[in-house]
XYZ file of C-alpha atoms in Angstrom:
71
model
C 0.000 0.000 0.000
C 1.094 3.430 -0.607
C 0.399 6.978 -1.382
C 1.510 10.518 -2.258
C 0.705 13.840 -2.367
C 2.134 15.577 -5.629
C 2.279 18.936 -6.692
C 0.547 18.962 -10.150
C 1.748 21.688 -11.878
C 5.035 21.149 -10.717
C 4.980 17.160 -9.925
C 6.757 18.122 -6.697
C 5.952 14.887 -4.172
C 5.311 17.379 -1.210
C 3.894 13.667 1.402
C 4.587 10.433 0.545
C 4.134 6.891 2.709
C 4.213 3.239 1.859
C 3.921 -0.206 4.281
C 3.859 -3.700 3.868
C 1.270 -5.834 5.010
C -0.698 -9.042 4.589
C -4.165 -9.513 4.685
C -6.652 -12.335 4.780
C -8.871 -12.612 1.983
C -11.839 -10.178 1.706
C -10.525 -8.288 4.450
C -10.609 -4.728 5.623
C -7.956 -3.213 7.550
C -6.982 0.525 8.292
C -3.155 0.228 7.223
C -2.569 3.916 7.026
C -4.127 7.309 7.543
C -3.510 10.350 5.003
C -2.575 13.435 7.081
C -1.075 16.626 5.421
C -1.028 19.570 7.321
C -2.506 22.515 5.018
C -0.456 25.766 6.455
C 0.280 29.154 5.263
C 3.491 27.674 3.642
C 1.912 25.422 1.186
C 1.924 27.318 -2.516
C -1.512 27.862 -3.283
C -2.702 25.694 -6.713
C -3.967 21.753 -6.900
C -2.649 18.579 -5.199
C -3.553 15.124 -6.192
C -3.986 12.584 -3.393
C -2.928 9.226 -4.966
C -3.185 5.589 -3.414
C -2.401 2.189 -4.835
C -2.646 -1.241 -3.434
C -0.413 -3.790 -4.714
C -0.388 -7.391 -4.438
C 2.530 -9.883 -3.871
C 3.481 -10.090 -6.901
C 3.317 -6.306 -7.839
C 0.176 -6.215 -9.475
C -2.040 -3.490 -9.030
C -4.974 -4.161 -6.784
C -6.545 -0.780 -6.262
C -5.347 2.522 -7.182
C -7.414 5.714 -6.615
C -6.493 9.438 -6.750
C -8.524 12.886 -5.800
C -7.047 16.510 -6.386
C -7.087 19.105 -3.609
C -7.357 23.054 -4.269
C -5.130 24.902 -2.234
C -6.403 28.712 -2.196
C-alpha cells in the first residue's frame, strides 16, 4: 500500500508513505491514515492525493487518486 501527495503543476511529491502488510482474503484493515497539514506555507494551486494497493506479486490491486485546491 502506498500513497503521495504531488504537486501537479510542478509534480513536486510534497507527502509520501508506503507499508507492507498481509491480509486475509476479503478483508478490511486501516493500514494507514492520510494526514497533510494545510499551512500558510503550502503554494496555493492543486494537489492530487494518490493511493495504490499492490499485491505480492506487484500487481495493481486498487489505485485511486482525488485533487485538492489549495487557495
Amino acid at each position: 500500500m502506498s500513497w503521495q501527495i504531488v504537486e501537479v503543476d510542478t509534480g513536486n511529491v510534497v507527502s509520501e508513505n508506503g507499508r507492507s502488510t498481509t491480509l486475509p482474503v476479503d478483508s478490511v484493515e486501516e493500514v494507514d491514515r492520510i494526514a497533510w497539514p494545510i499551512d500558510a506555507s503550502v503554494r496555493p494551486g492543486t494537489y492530487r492525493v494518490t493511493m495504490k494497493v499492490v499485491g505480492s506479486d506487484g500487481q495493481a490491486l486498487s489505485t485511486n487518486h482525488t485533487d485538492i485546491t489549495v487557495r
